[in-house]
Tab-separated table of C-alpha atoms in Angstrom:
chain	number	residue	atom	x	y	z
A	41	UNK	CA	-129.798	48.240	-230.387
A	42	UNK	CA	-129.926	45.481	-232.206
A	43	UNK	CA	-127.036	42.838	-232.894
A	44	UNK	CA	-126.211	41.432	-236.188
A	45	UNK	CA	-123.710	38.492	-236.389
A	46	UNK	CA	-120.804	39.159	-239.353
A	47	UNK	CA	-119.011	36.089	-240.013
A	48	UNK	CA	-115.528	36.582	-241.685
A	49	UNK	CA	-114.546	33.241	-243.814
A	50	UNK	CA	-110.626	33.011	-244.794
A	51	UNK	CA	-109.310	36.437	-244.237
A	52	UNK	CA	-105.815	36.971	-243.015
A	53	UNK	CA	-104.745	36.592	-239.333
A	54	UNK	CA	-104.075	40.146	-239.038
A	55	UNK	CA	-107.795	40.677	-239.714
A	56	UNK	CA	-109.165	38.440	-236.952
A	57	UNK	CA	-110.467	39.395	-233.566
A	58	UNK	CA	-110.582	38.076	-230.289
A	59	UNK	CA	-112.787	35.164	-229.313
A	60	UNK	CA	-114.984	38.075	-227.248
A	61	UNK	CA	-115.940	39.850	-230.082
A	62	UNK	CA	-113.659	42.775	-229.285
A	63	UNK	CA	-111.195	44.487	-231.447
A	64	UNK	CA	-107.608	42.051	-232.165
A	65	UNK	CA	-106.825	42.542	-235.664
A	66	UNK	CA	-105.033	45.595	-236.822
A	67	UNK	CA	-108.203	46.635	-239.278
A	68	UNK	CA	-110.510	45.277	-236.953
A	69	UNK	CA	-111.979	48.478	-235.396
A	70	UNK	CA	-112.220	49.771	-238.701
A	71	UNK	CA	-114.341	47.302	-239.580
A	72	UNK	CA	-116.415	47.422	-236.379
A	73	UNK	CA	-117.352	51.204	-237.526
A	74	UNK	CA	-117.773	50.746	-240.978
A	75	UNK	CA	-120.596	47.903	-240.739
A	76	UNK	CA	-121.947	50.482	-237.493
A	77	UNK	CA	-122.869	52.864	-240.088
A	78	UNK	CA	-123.845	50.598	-242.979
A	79	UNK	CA	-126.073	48.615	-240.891
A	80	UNK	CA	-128.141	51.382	-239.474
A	81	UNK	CA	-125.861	51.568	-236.478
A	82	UNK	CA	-126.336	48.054	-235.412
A	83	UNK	CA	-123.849	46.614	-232.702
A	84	UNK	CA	-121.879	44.423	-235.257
A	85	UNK	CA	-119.867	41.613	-233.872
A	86	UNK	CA	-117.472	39.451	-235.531
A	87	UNK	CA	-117.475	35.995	-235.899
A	88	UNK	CA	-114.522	33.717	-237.294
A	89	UNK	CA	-115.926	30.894	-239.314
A	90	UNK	CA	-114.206	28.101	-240.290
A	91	UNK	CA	-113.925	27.147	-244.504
A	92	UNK	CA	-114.321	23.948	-245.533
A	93	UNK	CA	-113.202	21.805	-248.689
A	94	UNK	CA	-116.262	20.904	-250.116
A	95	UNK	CA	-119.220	23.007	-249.033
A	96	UNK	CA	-122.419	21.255	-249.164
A	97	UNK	CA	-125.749	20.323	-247.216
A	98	UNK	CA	-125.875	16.309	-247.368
A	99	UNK	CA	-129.313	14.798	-245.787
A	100	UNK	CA	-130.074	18.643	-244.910
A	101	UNK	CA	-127.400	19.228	-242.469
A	102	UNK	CA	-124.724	21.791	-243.838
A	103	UNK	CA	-120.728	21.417	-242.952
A	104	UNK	CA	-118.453	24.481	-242.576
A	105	UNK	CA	-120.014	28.515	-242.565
A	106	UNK	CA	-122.743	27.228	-243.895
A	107	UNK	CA	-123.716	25.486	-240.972
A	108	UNK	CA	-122.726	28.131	-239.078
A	109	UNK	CA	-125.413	30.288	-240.777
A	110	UNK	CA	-127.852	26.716	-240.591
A	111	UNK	CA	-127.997	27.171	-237.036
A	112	UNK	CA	-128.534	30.684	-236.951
A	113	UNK	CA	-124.990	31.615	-235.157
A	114	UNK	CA	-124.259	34.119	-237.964
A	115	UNK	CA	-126.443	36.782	-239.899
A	116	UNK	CA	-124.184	37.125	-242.636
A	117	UNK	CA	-120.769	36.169	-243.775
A	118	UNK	CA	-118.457	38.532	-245.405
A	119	UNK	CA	-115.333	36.626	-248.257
A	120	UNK	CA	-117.497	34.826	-250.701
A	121	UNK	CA	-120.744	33.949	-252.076
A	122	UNK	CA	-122.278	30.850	-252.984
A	123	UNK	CA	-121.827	29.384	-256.446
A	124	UNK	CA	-125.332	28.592	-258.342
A	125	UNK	CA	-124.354	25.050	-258.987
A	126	UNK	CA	-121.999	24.461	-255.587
A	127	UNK	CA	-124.926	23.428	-253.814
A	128	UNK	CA	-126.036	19.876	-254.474
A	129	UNK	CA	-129.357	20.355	-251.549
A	130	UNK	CA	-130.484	23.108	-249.790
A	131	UNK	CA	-130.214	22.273	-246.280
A	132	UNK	CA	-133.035	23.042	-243.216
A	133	UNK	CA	-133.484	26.669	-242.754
A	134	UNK	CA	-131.709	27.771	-245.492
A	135	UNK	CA	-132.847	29.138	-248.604
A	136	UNK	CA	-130.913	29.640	-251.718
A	137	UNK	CA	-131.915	32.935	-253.860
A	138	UNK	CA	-130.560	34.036	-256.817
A	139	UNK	CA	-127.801	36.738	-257.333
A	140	UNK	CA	-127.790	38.694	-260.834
A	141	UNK	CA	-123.831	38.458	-260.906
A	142	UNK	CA	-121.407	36.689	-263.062
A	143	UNK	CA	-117.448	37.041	-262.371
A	144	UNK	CA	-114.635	35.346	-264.476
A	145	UNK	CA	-111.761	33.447	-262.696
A	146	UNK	CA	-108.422	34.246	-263.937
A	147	UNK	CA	-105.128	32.260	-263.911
A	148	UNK	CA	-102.398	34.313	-261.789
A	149	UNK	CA	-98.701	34.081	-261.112
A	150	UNK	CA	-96.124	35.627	-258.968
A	151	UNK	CA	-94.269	38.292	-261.464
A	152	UNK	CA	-91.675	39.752	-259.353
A	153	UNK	CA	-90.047	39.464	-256.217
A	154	UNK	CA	-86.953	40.674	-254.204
A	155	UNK	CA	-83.795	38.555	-254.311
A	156	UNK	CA	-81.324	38.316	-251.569
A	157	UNK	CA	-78.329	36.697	-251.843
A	158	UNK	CA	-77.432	34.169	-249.049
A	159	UNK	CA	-73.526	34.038	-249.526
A	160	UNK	CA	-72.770	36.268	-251.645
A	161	UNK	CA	-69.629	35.676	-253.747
A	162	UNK	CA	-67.130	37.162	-255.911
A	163	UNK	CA	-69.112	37.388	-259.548
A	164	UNK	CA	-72.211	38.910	-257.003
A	165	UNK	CA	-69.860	41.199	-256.174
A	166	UNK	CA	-69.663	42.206	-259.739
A	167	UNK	CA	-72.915	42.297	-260.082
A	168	UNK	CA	-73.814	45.047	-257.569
A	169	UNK	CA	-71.796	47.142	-259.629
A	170	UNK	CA	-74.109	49.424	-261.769
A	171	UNK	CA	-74.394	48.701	-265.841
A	172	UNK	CA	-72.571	52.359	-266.335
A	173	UNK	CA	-70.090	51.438	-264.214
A	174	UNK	CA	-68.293	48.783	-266.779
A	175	UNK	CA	-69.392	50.923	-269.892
A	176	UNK	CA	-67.416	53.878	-267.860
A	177	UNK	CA	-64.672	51.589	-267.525
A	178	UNK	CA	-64.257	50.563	-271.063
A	179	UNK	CA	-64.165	54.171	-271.861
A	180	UNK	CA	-61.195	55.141	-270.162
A	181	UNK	CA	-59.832	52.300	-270.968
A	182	UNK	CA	-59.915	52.877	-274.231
A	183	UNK	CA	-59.171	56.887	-274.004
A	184	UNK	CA	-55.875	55.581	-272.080
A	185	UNK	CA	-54.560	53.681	-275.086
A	186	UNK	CA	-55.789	56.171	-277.374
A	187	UNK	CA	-53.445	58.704	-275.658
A	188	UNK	CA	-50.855	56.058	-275.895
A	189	UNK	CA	-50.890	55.896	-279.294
A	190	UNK	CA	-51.327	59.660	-279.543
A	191	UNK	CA	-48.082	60.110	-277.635
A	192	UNK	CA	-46.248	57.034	-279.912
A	193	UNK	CA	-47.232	59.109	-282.796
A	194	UNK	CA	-45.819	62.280	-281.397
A	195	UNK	CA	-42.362	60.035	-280.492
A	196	UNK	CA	-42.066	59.581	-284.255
A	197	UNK	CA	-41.470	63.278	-284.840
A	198	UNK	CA	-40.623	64.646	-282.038
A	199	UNK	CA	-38.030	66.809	-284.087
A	200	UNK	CA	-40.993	68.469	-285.216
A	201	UNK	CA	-42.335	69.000	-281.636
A	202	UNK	CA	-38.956	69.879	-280.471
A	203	UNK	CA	-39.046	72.955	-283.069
A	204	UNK	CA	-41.669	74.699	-281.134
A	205	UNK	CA	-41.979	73.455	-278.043
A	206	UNK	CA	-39.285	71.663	-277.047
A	207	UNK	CA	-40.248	71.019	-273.126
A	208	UNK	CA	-43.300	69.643	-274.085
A	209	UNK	CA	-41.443	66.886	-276.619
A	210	UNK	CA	-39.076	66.002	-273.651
A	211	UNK	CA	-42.469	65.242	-271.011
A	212	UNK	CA	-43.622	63.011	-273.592
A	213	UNK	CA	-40.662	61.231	-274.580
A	214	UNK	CA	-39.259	61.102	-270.616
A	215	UNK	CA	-42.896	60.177	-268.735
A	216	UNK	CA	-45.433	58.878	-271.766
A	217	UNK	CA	-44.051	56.179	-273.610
A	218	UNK	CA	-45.461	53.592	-272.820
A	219	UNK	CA	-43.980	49.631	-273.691
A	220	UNK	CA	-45.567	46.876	-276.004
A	221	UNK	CA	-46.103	44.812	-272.863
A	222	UNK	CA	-47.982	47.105	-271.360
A	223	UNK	CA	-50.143	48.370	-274.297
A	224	UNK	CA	-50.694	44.561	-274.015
A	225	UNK	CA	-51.900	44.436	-270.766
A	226	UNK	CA	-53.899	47.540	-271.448
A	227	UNK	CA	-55.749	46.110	-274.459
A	228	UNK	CA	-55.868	42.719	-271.995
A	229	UNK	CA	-58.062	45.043	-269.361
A	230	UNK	CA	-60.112	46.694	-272.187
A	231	UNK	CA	-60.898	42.960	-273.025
A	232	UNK	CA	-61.542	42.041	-269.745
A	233	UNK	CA	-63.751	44.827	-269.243
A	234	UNK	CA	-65.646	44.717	-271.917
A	235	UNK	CA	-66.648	40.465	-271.292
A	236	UNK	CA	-67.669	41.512	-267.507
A	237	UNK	CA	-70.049	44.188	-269.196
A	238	UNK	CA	-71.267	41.389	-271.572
A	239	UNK	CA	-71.740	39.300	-268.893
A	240	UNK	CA	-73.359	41.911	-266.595
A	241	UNK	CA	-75.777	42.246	-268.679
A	242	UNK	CA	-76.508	38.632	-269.840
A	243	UNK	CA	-76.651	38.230	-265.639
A	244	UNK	CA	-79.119	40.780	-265.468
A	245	UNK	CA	-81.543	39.688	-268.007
A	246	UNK	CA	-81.485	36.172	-267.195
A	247	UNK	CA	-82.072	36.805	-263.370
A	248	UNK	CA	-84.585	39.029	-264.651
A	249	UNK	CA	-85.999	36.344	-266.170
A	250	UNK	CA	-85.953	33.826	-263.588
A	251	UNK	CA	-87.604	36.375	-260.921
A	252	UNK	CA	-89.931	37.728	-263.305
A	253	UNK	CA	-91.109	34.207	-263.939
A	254	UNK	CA	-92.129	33.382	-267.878
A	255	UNK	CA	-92.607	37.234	-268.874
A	256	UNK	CA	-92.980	35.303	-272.145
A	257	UNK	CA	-95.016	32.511	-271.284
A	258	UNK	CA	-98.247	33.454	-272.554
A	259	UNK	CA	-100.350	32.121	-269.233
A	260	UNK	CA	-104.060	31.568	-271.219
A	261	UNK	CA	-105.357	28.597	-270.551
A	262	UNK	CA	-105.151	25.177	-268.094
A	263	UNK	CA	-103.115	23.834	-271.149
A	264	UNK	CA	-100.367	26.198	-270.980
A	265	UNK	CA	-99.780	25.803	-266.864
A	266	UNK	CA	-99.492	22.198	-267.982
A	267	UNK	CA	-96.838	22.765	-270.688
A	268	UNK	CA	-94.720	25.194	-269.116
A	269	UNK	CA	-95.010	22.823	-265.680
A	270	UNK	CA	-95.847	25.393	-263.259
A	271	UNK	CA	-96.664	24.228	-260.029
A	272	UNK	CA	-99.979	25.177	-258.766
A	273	UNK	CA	-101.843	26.105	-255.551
A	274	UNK	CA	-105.577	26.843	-255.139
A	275	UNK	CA	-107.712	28.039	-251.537
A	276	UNK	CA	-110.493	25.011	-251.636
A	277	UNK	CA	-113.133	27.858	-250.541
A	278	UNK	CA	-112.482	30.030	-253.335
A	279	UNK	CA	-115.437	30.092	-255.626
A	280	UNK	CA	-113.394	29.884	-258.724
A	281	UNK	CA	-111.977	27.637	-257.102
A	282	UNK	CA	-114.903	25.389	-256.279
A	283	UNK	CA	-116.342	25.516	-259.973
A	284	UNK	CA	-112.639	24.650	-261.236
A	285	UNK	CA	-113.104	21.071	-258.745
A	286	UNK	CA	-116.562	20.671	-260.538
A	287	UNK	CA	-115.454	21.294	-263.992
A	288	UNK	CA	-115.563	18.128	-266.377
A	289	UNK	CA	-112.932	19.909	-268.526
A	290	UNK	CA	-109.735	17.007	-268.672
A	291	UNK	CA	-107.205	19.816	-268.611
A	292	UNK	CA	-108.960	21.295	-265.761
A	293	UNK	CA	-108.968	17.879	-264.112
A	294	UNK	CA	-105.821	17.094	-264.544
A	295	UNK	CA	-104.435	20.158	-262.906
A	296	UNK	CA	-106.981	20.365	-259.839
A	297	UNK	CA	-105.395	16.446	-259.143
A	298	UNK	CA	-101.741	17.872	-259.137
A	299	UNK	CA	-102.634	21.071	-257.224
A	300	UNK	CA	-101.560	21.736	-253.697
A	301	UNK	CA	-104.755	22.581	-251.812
A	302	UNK	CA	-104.020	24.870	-249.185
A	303	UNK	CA	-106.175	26.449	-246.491
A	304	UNK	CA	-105.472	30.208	-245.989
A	305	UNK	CA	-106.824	31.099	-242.448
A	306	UNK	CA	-104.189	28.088	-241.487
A	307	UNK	CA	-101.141	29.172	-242.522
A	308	UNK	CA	-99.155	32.290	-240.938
A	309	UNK	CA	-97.785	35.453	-242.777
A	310	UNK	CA	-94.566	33.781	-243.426
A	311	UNK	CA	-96.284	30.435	-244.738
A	312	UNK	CA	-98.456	32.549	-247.538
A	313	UNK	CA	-95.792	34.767	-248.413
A	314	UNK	CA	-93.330	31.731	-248.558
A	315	UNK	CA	-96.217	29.890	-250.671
A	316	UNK	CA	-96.545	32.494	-253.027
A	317	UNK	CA	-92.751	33.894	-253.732
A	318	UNK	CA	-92.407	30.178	-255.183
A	319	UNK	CA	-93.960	31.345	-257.959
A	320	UNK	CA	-97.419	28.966	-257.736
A	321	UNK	CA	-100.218	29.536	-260.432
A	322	UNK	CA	-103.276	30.282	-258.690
A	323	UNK	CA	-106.713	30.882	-260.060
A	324	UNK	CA	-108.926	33.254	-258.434
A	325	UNK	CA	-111.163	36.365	-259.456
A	326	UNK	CA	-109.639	39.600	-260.145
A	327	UNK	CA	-110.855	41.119	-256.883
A	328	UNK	CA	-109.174	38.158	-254.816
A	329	UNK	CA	-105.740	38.574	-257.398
A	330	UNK	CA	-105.226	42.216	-255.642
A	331	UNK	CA	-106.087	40.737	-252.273
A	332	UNK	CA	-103.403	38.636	-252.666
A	333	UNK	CA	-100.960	41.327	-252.221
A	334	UNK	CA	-102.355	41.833	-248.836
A	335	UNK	CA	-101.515	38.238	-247.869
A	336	UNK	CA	-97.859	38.884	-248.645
A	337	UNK	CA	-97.972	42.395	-247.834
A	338	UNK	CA	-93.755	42.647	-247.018
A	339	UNK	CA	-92.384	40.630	-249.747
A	340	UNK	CA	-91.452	44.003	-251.677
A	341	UNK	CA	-91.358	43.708	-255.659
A	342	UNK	CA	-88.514	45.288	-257.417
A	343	UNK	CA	-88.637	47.258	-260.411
A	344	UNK	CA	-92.573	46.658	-261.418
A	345	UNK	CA	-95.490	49.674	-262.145
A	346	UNK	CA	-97.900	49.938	-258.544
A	347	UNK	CA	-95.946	47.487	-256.843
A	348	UNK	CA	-97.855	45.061	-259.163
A	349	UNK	CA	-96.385	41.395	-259.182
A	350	UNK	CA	-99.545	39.302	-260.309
A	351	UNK	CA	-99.406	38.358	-263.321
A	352	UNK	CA	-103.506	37.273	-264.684
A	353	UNK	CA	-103.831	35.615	-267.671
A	354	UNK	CA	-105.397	37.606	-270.518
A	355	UNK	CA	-108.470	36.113	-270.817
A	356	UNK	CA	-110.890	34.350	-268.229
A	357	UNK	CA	-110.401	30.632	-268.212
A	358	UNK	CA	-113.620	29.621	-266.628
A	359	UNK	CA	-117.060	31.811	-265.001
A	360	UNK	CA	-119.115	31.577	-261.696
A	361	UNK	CA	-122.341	32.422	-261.327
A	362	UNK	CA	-123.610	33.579	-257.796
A	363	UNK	CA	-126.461	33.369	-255.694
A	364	UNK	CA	-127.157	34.288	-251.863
A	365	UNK	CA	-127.789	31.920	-248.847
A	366	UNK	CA	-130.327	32.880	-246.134
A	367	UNK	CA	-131.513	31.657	-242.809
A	368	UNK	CA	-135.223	31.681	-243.400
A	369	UNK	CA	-135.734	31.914	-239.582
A	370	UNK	CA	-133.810	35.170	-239.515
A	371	UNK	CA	-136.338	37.149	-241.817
A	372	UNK	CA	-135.289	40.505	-240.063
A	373	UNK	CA	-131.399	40.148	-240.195
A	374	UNK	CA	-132.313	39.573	-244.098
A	375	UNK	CA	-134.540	42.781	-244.474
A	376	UNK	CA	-132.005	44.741	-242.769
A	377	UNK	CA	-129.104	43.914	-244.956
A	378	UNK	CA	-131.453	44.535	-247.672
A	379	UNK	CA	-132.600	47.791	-246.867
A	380	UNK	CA	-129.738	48.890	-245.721
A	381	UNK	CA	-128.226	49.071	-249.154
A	382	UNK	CA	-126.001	45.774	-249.041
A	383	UNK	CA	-128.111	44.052	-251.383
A	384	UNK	CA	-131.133	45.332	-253.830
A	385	UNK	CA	-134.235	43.355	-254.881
A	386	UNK	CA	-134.730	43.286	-258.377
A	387	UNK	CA	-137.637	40.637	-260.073
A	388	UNK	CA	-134.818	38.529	-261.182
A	389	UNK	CA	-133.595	38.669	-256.941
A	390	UNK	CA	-131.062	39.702	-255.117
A	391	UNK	CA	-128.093	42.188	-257.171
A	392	UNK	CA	-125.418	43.145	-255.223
A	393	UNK	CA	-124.953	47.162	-254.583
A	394	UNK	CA	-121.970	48.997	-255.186
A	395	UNK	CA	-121.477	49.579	-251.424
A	396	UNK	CA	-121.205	46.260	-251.149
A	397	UNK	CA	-118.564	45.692	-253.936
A	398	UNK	CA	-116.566	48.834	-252.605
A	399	UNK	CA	-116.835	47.184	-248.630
A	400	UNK	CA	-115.187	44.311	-250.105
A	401	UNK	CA	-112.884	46.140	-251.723
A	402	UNK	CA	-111.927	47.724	-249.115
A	403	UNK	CA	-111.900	44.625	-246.904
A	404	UNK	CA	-109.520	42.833	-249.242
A	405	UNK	CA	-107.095	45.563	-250.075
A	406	UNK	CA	-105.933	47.359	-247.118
A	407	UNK	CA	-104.285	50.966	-247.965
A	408	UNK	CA	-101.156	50.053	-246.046
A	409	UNK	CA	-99.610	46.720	-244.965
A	410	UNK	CA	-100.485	45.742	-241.558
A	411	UNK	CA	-98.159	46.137	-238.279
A	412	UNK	CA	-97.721	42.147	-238.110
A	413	UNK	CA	-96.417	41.768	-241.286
A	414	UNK	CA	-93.382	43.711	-239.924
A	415	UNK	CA	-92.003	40.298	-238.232
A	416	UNK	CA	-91.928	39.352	-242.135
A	417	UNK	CA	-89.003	42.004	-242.866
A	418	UNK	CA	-86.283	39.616	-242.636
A	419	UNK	CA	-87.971	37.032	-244.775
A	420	UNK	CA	-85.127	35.913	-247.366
A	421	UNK	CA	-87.056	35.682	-250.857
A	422	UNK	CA	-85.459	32.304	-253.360
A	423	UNK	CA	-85.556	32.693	-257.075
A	424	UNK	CA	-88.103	29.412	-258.286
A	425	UNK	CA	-86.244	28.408	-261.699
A	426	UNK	CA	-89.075	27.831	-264.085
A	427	UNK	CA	-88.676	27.449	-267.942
A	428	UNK	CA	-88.197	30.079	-269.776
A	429	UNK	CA	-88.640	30.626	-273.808
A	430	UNK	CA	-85.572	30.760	-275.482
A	431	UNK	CA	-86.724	33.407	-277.467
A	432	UNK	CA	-85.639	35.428	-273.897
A	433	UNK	CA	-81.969	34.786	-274.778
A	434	UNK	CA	-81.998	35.740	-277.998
A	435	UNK	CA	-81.067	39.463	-276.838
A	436	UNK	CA	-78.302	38.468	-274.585
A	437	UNK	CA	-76.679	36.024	-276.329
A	438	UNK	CA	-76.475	38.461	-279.496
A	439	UNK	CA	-74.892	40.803	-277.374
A	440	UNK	CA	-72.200	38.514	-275.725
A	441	UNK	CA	-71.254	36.739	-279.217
A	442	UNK	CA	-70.979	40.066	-281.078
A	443	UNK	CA	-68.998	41.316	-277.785
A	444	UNK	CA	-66.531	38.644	-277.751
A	445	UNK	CA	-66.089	38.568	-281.222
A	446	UNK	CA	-65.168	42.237	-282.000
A	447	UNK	CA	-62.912	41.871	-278.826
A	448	UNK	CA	-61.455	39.023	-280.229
A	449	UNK	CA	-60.373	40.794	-283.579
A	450	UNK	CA	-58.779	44.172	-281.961
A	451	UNK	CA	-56.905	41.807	-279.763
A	452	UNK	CA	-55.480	39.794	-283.397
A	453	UNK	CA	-55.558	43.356	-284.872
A	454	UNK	CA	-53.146	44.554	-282.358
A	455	UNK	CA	-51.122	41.396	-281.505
A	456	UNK	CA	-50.591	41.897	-285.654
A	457	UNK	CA	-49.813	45.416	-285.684
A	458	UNK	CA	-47.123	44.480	-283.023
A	459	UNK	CA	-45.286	41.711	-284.963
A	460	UNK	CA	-45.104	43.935	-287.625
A	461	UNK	CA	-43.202	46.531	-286.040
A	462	UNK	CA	-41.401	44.459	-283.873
A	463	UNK	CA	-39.780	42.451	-287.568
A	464	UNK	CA	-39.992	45.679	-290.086
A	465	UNK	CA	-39.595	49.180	-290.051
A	466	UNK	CA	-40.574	51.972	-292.124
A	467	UNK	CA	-37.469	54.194	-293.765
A	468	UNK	CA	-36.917	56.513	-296.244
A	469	UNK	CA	-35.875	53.471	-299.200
A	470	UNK	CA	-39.057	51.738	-298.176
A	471	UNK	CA	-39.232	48.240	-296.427
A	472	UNK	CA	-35.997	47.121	-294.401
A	473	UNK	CA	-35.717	43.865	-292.008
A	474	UNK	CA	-34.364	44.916	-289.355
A	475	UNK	CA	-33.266	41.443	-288.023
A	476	UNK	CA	-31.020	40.416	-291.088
A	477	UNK	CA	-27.747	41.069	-292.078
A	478	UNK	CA	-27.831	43.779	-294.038
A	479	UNK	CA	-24.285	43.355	-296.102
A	480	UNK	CA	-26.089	40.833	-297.763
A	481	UNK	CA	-29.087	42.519	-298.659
């Protein structure tokens, strides 16, 4: 049986296997059997290969996987292919063919995470309250003092209640009237409620807000990461990656000088998860934009379609084109792959098949987060304040102005309506002050 070499570049720890070749990673028997069958049931081994910053074959001797492939350790690498114009020379052994694909690179942000509060205090204590809760509140709050003034009415003539039912006239004049000071305090609480409503929901659209991270930033171009100051991370082995570093675009090379450049088959589950629930712009394909959810496959989003809390810029902001590396000194490892329905030959060279684009797929996107990303559980996502249009508190502040301001004037309405009967009543010969002395009116 013959033995074909599968280097992974960059994939997730979870995905990695011992140094024996033998199954370590949670997916990594999967894998095993998958390429078994692909590959004409070849004995498939996996090899971890190391990424590199800047990929290249300087005085014909490559650095990182592709030196790997140079010397003939690996048949075939699986998590990217080589960028047409990456390659300044073609190192010994290696030949560089042509691959009829084109991909766009996308700009992509975190959209929405799941906060925890630390310390929680008393206003978060509020806030766990549900929106109904305070609208619920207000309402019997307000059918209380309704049924207060019901019953003062009904005081007024209760010689008319006393006429036919007099028990009922003696209940409400003995147990339900109820005092100025405390229709005061009732119309205090109404007030009360109604500003922690307000300010419920001004809470929960601005955290909204901050977690969903610029839902109104339109996220188009290099330019607007710049203006809106995002911060910025980018894998240096990406491909879109790679053709963002070599892009003479000033924009472009402005932001590639401020990025963080970060390795991902270096940093641990909590390390990418922590990295990316800070809300970095990253560019990347759309293929590698869903991967990403593997990478921090426990930080649950809240409240989002599909679990989906990438946000990709609407249009492309720069292309790769591909082509395909070989060993020329492993002619048969090349047929086979070939052959075997990875690649096809075409006149123009080498176009990748679907099975290939549904392996990766499937190699990118696992169905179900891994077992290690369990020891993530715990992991205590942070809100990342970014600016924010103020056009997002145009809603809100409506809301608490208009709130405040029709509390304001039924609290003067009734404060009014109380000095008024408190200095006048009503009789039969119209007006009389009921604080003066009335031989000399």
């Amino acid at each position: 049986m013959n033995n074909f070499r599968l280097g992974l570049i960059d994939y997730p720890p979870w995905y990695y296997l011992k140094e024996d070749g033998s199954a370590g990673g949670i997916l990594a028997r999967y894998f095993q059997q998958l390429f078994y069958f692909i590959l004409d049931k070849w004995n498939v081994t996996f090899v971890r290969v190391p990424g590199s910053e800047k990929m290249n074959c300087n005085d014909g001797v490559c650095n990182g996987w592709l030196a790997n492939l140079q010397k003939g350790e690996i048949d075939f690498a699986i998590g990217r292919y080589v960028t047409l114009d990456e390659m300044e020379n073609i190192g010994m052994n290696l030949s560089l063919v042509s691959l009829m694909k084109e991909e766009p690179c996308f700009l992509a942000n975190v959209q929405n995470v799941q906060v925890n509060f630390l310390k929680p205090g008393f206003f978060d204590f509020i806030y766990t309250f549900q929106t109904s809760f305070w609208f619920y509140l207000m309402l019997l709050s307000f059918f209380i003092l309704a049924l207060n003034g019901i019953v003062l009415k009904l005081q007024e003539n209760y010689l008319y209640i006393d006429t036919f039912w007099p028990q009922f006239g003696y209940l409400l004049g003995q147990n339900f009237i109820v005092s100025s000071s405390i229709q005061r305090k009732g119309f205090f609480l109404v007030f009360l409620a109604g500003q922690l409503l307000v300010t419920k929901i001004m809470s929960a659209s601005l955290r909204t807000g901050l977690v969903q991270r610029s839902e109104y930033v339109q996220l188009d171009s290099f330019a607007d990461v710049i203006r809106h100051n995002f911060p910025v991370f980018t894998s240096q082995v990406n491909p879109c990656s790679m053709s963002w570093r070599k892009s003479e675009d000033k924009l472009a090379r402005k932001l590639w000088n401020a990025a963080t450049k970060k390795v991902l088959k270096n940093s641990s589950l909590l390390e990418l998860a922590e990295l990316l629930n800070y809300g970095y712009v990253f560019l990347s394909t759309l293929k590698a934009c869903q991967a990403m959810k593997g990478y921090v496959c426990q930080v649950r989003v809240s409240d989002t379609e599909n679990n989906a809390f990438l946000r990709v810029s609407e249009k492309p902001i720069i292309h790769v084109k591909y082509g395909f590396l070989i060993n020329k000194l492993n002619l048969e490892g090349r047929n086979e792959i070939i052959v075997n329905g990875l690649y096809s030959a075409s006149e123009f060279g080498l176009i990748s098949s679907k099975l290939l684009e549904d392996l990766f797929i499937k190699l990118q996107v696992p169905v179900t987060p891994p077992a290690s990303c369990m020891a993530m559980k715990d992991l205590e996502a942070k809100v990342h304040v970014v600016p924010i249009s103020m056009g997002y508190f145009t809603i809100p502040l409506l809301i608490f102005i208009t709130g405040t301001g029709f509390s304001f004037l039924a609290f003067i309405c009734v404060h009014l309506l109380e000095m008024c009967k408190r200095y006048y009543r009503v009789g039969k010969v119209g007006l009389v002050c009921t604080h003066c002395d009335q031989s000399k009116v």
